[in-house]
Each structure stands twice: as C-alpha cells, then as structure tokens.
JSON list of C-alpha atoms in Angstrom, two decimals:
[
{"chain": "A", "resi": 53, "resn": "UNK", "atom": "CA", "xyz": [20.90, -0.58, 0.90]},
{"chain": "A", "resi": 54, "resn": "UNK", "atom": "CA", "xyz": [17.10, 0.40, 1.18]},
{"chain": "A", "resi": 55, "resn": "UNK", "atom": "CA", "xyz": [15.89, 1.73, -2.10]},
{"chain": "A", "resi": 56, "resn": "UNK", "atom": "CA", "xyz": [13.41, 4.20, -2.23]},
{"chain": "A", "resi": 57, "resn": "UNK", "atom": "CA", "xyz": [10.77, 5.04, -4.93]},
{"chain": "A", "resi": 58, "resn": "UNK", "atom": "CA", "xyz": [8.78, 8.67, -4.74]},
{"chain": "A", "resi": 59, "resn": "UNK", "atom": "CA", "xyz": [6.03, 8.96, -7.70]},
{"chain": "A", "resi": 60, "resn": "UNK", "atom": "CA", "xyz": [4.04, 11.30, -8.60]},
{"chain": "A", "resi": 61, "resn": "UNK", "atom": "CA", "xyz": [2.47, 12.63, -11.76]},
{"chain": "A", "resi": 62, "resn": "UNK", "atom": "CA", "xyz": [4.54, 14.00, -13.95]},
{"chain": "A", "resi": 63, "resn": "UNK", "atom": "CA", "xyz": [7.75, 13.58, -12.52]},
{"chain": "A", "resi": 64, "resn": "UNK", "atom": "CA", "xyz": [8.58, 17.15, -12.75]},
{"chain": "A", "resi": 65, "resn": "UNK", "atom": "CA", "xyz": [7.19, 18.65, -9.76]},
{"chain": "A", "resi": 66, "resn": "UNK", "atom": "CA", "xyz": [6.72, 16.92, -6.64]},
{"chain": "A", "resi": 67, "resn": "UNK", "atom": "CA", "xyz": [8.77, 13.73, -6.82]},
{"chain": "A", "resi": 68, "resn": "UNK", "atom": "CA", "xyz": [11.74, 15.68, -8.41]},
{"chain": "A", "resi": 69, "resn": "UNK", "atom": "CA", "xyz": [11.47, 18.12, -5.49]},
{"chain": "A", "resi": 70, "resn": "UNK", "atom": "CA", "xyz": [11.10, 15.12, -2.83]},
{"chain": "A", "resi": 71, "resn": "UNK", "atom": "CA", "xyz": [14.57, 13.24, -4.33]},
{"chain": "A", "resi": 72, "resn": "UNK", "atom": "CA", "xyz": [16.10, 16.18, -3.86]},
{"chain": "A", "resi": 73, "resn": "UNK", "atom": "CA", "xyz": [14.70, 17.19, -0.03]},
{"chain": "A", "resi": 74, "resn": "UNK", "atom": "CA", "xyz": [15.23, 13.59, 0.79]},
{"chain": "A", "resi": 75, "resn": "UNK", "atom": "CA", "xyz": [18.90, 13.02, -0.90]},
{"chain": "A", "resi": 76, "resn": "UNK", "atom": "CA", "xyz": [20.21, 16.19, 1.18]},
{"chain": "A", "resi": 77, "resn": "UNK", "atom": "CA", "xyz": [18.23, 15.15, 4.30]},
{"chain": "A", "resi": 78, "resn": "UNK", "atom": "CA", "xyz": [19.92, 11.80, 4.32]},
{"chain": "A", "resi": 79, "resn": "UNK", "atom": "CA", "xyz": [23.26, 13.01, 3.20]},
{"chain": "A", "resi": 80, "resn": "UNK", "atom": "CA", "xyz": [23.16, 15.43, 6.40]},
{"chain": "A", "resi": 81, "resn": "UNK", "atom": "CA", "xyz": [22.19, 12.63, 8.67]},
{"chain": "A", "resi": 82, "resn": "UNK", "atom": "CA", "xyz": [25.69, 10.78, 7.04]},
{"chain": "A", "resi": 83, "resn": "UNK", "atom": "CA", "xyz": [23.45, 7.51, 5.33]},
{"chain": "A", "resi": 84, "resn": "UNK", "atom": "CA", "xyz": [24.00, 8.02, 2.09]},
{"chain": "A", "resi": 85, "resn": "UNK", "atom": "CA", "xyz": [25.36, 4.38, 1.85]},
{"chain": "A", "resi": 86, "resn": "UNK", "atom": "CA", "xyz": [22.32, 3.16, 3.86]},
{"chain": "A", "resi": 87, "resn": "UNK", "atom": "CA", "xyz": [19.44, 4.75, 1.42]},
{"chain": "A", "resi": 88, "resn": "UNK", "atom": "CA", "xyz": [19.05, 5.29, -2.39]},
{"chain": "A", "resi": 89, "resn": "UNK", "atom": "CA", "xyz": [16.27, 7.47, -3.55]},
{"chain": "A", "resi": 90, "resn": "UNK", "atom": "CA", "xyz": [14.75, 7.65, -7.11]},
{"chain": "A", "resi": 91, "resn": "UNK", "atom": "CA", "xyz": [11.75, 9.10, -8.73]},
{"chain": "A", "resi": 92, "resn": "UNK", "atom": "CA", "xyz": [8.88, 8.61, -11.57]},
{"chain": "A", "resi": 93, "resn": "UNK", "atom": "CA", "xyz": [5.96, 9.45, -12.64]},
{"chain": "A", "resi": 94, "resn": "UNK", "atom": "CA", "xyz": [2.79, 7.68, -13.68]},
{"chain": "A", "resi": 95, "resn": "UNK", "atom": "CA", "xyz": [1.89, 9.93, -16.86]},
{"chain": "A", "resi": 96, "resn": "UNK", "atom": "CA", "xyz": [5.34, 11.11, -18.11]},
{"chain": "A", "resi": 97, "resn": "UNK", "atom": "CA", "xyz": [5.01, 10.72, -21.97]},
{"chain": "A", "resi": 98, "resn": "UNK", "atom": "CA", "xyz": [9.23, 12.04, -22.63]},
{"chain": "A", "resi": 99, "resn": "UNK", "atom": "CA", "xyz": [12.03, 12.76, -20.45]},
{"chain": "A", "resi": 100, "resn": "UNK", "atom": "CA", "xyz": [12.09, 16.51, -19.64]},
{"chain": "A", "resi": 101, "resn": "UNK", "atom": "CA", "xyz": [13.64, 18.64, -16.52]},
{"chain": "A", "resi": 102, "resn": "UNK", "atom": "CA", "xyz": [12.25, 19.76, -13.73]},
{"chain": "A", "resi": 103, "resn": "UNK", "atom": "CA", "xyz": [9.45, 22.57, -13.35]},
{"chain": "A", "resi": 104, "resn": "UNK", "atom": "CA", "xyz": [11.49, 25.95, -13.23]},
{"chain": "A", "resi": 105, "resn": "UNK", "atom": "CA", "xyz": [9.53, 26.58, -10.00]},
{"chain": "A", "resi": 106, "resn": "UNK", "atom": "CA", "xyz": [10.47, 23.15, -8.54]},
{"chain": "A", "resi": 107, "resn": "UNK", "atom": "CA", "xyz": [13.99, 24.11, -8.77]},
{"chain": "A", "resi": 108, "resn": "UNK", "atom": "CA", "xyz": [13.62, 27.62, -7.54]},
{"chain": "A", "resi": 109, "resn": "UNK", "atom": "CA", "xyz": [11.50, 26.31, -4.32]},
{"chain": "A", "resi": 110, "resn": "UNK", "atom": "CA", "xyz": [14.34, 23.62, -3.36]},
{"chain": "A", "resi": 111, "resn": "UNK", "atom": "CA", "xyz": [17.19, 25.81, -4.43]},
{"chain": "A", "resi": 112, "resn": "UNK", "atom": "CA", "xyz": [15.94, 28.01, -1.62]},
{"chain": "A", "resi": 113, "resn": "UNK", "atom": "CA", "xyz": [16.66, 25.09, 0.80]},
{"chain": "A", "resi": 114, "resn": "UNK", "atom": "CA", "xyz": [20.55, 24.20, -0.93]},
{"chain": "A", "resi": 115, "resn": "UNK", "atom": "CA", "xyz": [18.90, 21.27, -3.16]},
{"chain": "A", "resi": 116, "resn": "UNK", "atom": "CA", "xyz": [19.81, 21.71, -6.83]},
{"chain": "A", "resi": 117, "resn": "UNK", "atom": "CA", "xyz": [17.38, 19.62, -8.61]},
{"chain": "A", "resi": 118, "resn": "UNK", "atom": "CA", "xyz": [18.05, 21.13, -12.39]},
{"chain": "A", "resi": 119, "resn": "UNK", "atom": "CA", "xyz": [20.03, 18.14, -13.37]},
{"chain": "A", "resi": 120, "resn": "UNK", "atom": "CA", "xyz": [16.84, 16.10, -13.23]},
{"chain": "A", "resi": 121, "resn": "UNK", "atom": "CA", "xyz": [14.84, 14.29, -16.12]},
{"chain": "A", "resi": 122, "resn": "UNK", "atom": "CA", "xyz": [11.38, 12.80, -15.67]},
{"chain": "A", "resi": 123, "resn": "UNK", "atom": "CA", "xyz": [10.51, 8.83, -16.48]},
{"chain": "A", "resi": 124, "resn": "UNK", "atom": "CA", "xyz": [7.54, 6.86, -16.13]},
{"chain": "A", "resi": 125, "resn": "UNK", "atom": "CA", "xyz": [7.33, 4.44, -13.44]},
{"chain": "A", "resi": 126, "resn": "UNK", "atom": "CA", "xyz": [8.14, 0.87, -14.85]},
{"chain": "A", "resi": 127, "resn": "UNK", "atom": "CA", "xyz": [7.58, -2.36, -12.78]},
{"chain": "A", "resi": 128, "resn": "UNK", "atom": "CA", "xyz": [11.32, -3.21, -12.73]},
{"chain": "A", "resi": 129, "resn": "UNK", "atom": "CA", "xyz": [10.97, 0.13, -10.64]},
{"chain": "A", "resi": 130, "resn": "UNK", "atom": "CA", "xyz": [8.61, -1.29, -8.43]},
{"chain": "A", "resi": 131, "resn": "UNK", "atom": "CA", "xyz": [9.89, -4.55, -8.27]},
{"chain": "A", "resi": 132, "resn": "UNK", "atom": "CA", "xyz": [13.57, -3.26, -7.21]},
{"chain": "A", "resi": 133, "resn": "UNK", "atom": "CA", "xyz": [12.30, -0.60, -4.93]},
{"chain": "A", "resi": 134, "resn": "UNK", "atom": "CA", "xyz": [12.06, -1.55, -0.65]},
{"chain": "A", "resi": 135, "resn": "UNK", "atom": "CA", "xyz": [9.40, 1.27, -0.34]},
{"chain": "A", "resi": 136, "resn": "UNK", "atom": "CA", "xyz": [7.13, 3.41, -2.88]},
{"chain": "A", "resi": 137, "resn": "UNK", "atom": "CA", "xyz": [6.08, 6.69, -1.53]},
{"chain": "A", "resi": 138, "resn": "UNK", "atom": "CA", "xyz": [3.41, 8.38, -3.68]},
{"chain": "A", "resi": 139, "resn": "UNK", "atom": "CA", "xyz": [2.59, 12.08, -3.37]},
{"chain": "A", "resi": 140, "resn": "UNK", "atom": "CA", "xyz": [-1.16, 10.70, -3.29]},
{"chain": "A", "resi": 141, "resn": "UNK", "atom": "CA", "xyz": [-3.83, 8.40, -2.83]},
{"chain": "A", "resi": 142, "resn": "UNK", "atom": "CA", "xyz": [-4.38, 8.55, -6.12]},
{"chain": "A", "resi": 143, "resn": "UNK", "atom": "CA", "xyz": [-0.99, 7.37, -7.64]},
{"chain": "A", "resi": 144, "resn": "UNK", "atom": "CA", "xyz": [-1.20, 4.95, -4.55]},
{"chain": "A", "resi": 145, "resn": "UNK", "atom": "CA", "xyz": [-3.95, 3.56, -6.11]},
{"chain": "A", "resi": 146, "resn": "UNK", "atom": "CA", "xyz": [-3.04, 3.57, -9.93]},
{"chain": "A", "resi": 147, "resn": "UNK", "atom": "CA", "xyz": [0.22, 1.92, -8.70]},
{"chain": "A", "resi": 148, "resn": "UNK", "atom": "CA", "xyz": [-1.68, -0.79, -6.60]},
{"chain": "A", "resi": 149, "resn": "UNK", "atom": "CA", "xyz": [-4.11, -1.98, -9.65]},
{"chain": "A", "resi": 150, "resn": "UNK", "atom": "CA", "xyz": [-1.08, -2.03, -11.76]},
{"chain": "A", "resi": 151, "resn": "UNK", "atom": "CA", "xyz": [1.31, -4.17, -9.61]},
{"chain": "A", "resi": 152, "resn": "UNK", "atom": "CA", "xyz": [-0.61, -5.50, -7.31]},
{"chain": "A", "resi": 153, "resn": "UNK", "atom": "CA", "xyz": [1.94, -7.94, -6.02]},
{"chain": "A", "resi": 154, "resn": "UNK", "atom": "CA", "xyz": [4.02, -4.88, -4.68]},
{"chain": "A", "resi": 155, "resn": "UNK", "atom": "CA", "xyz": [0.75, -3.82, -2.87]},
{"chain": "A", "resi": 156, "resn": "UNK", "atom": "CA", "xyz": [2.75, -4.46, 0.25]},
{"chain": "A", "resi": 157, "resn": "UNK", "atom": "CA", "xyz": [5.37, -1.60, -0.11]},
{"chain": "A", "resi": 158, "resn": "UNK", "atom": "CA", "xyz": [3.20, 1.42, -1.95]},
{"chain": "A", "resi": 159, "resn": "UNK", "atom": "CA", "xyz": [1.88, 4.00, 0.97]},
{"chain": "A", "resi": 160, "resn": "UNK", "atom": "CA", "xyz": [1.48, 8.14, 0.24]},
{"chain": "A", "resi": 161, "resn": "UNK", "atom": "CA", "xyz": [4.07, 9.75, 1.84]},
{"chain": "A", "resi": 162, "resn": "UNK", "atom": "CA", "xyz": [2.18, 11.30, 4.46]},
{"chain": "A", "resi": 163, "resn": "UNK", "atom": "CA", "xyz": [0.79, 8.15, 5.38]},
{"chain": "A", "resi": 164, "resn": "UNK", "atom": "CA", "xyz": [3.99, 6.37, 5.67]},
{"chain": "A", "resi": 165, "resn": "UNK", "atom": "CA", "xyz": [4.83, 9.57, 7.88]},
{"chain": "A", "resi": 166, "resn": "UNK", "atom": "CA", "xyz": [2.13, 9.04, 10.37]},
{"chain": "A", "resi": 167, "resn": "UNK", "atom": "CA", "xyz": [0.29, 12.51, 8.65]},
{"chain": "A", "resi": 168, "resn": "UNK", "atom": "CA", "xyz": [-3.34, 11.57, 7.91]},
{"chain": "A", "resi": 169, "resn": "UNK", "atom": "CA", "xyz": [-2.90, 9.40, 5.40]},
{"chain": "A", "resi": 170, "resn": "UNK", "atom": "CA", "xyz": [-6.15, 10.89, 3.74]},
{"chain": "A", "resi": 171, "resn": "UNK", "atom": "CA", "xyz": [-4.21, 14.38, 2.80]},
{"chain": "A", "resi": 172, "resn": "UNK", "atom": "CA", "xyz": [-2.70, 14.40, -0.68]},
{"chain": "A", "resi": 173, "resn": "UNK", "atom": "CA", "xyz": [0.36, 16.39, -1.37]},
{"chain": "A", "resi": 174, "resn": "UNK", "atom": "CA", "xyz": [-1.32, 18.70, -4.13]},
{"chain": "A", "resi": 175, "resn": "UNK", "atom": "CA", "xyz": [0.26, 19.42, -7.64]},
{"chain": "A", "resi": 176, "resn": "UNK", "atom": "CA", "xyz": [1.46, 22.86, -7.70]},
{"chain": "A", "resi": 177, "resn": "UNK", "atom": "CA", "xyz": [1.61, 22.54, -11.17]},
{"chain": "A", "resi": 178, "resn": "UNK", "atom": "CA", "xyz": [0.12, 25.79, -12.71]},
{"chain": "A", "resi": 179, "resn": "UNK", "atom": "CA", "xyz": [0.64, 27.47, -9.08]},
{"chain": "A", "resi": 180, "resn": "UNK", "atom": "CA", "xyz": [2.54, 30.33, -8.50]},
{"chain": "A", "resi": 181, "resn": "UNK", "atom": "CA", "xyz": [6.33, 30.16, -6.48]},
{"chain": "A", "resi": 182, "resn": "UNK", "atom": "CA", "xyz": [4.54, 30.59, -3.28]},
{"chain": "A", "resi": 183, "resn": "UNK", "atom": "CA", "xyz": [2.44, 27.29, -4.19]},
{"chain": "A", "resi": 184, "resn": "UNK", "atom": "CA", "xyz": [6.10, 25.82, -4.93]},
{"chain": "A", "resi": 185, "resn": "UNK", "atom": "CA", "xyz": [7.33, 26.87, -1.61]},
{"chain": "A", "resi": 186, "resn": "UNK", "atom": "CA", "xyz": [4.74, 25.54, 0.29]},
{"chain": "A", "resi": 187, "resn": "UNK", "atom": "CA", "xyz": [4.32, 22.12, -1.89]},
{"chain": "A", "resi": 188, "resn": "UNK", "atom": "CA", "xyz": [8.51, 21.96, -0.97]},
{"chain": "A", "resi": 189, "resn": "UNK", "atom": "CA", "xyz": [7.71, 22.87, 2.98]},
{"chain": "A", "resi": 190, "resn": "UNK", "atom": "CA", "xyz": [5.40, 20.10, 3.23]},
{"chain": "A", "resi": 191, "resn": "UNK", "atom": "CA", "xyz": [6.94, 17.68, 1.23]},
{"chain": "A", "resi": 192, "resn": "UNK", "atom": "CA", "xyz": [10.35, 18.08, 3.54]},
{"chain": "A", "resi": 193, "resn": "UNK", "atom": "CA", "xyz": [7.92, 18.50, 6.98]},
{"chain": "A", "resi": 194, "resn": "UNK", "atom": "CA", "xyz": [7.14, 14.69, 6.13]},
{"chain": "A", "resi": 195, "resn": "UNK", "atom": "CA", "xyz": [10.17, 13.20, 5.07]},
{"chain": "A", "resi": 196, "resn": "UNK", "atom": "CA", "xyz": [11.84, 15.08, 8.30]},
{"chain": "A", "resi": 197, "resn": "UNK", "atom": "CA", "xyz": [9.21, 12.83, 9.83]},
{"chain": "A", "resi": 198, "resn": "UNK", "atom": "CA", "xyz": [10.39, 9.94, 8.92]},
{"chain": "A", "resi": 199, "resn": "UNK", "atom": "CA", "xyz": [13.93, 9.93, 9.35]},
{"chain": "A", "resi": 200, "resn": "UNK", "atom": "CA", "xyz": [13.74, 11.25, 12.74]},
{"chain": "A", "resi": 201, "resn": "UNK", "atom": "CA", "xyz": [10.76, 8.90, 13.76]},
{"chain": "A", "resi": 202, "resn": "UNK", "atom": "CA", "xyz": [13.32, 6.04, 12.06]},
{"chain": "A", "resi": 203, "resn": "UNK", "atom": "CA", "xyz": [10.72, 4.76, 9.99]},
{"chain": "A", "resi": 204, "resn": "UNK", "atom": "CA", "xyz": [13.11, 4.28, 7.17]}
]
C-alpha cells in the first residue's frame, strides 16, 4: 500500500481538507486498498479539529472532515510515508532541512501534479468561505491531476 503524507501548517485547514478530497477521490476510483492518506502540520502546538470553514468548503463536495484532529509532523511520519505532498514550498523546505534523508519523496502538491511547482496553495486561514471554497477547488483540481495522470 502507498502511503501518503499531505502537510501543511496548522493541520487544520489545507491538509485536513486535502485527506478528505483525496480519501473520497480514491475511494470513487475503488483503491482504497491501494493508497492510505494522512495529514500534519509543521506548527501544530495541540490536537484540535478542523477550521469550521474547512469543513463547510468540503462538505459542499460530500467530504465530512469534522472528525479530524491536527498533529505535528514527526519523522516516523516521514520515514513511513512513500510520498510527502506539502501545500508549499515553504513546508517543502522546512521539511527538507529537517529530514533531509527523505529529501527524495517531499514535492508541493502542485509540483508533484505537473502545476508550476512555484505556486503555493495559500492559507485561507482568516479568509472568508469563498477563500475556503476556492482553497478546496484547487486543492481537488490537483489531486484530480494526479490520479488521472497515474502519478500515484
């Protein structure tokens, strides 16, 4: 089973709403028993739920995220994930100096898409629901990407 790791900041916004996307995306293409997706964060300072608007935006879509709780990404994360997906260059990169012997499977998620791997999926934290929306719209637009270019 390939094991996948999505990390962003907090844990609460993006990467809760990309499990979620990506869990139902792979459950509709029937390879649930061929992928395992999990999520951190690499400032999450206690365990706490989603972002209200987080679950409103993929609720829209049929994903109920409010079950989730945030963690920090650990190395035995790293170390048993096949591929890290990071919502930016920036965790890419905080991720990279820490385990730098995992260097090998860290990419953002657009660049692991084939989306210019320079654009960022930006925190909507603070935004409004339409933010949400559109943070959920792009964060699905990629991972669509990739399972129907098979890159995973």
């Amino acid at each position: 089973m390939k094991k996948i790791l999505l990390v962003c900041t907090g844990n609460t916004c993006r990467s809760s709403m990309a499990k979620g996307i990506f869990e139902d995306l792979i459950k509709k293409e029937g390879r649930t028993d061929e992928i395992s997706i999990d999520s951190a964060g690499t400032s999450v300072y206690y365990s706490e739920g989603a972002n209200p608007y987080a679950v409103s935006a993929v609720k829209e879509m049929g994903i109920d995220i409010s079950g989730h709780k945030s963690k920090q990404v650990e190395e035995y994360h790293v170390a048993n994930s096949d591929l890290i997906l990071t919502m930016t260059l920036g965790h890419k990169e905080i991720l990279k100096s820490k385990y730098g012997g995992y260097s090998y499977k860290i990419f953002t998620l657009k660049e692991y898409a084939g989306k210019n791997s320079d654009f960022d999926i930006a925190d909507p934290f603070g935004g409004s629901m339409e933010t949400y929306r559109y943070t959920a719209e792009e964060i699905k637009d990629a991972i669509s990407d990739l399972i129907n270019h098979k890159k995973i």
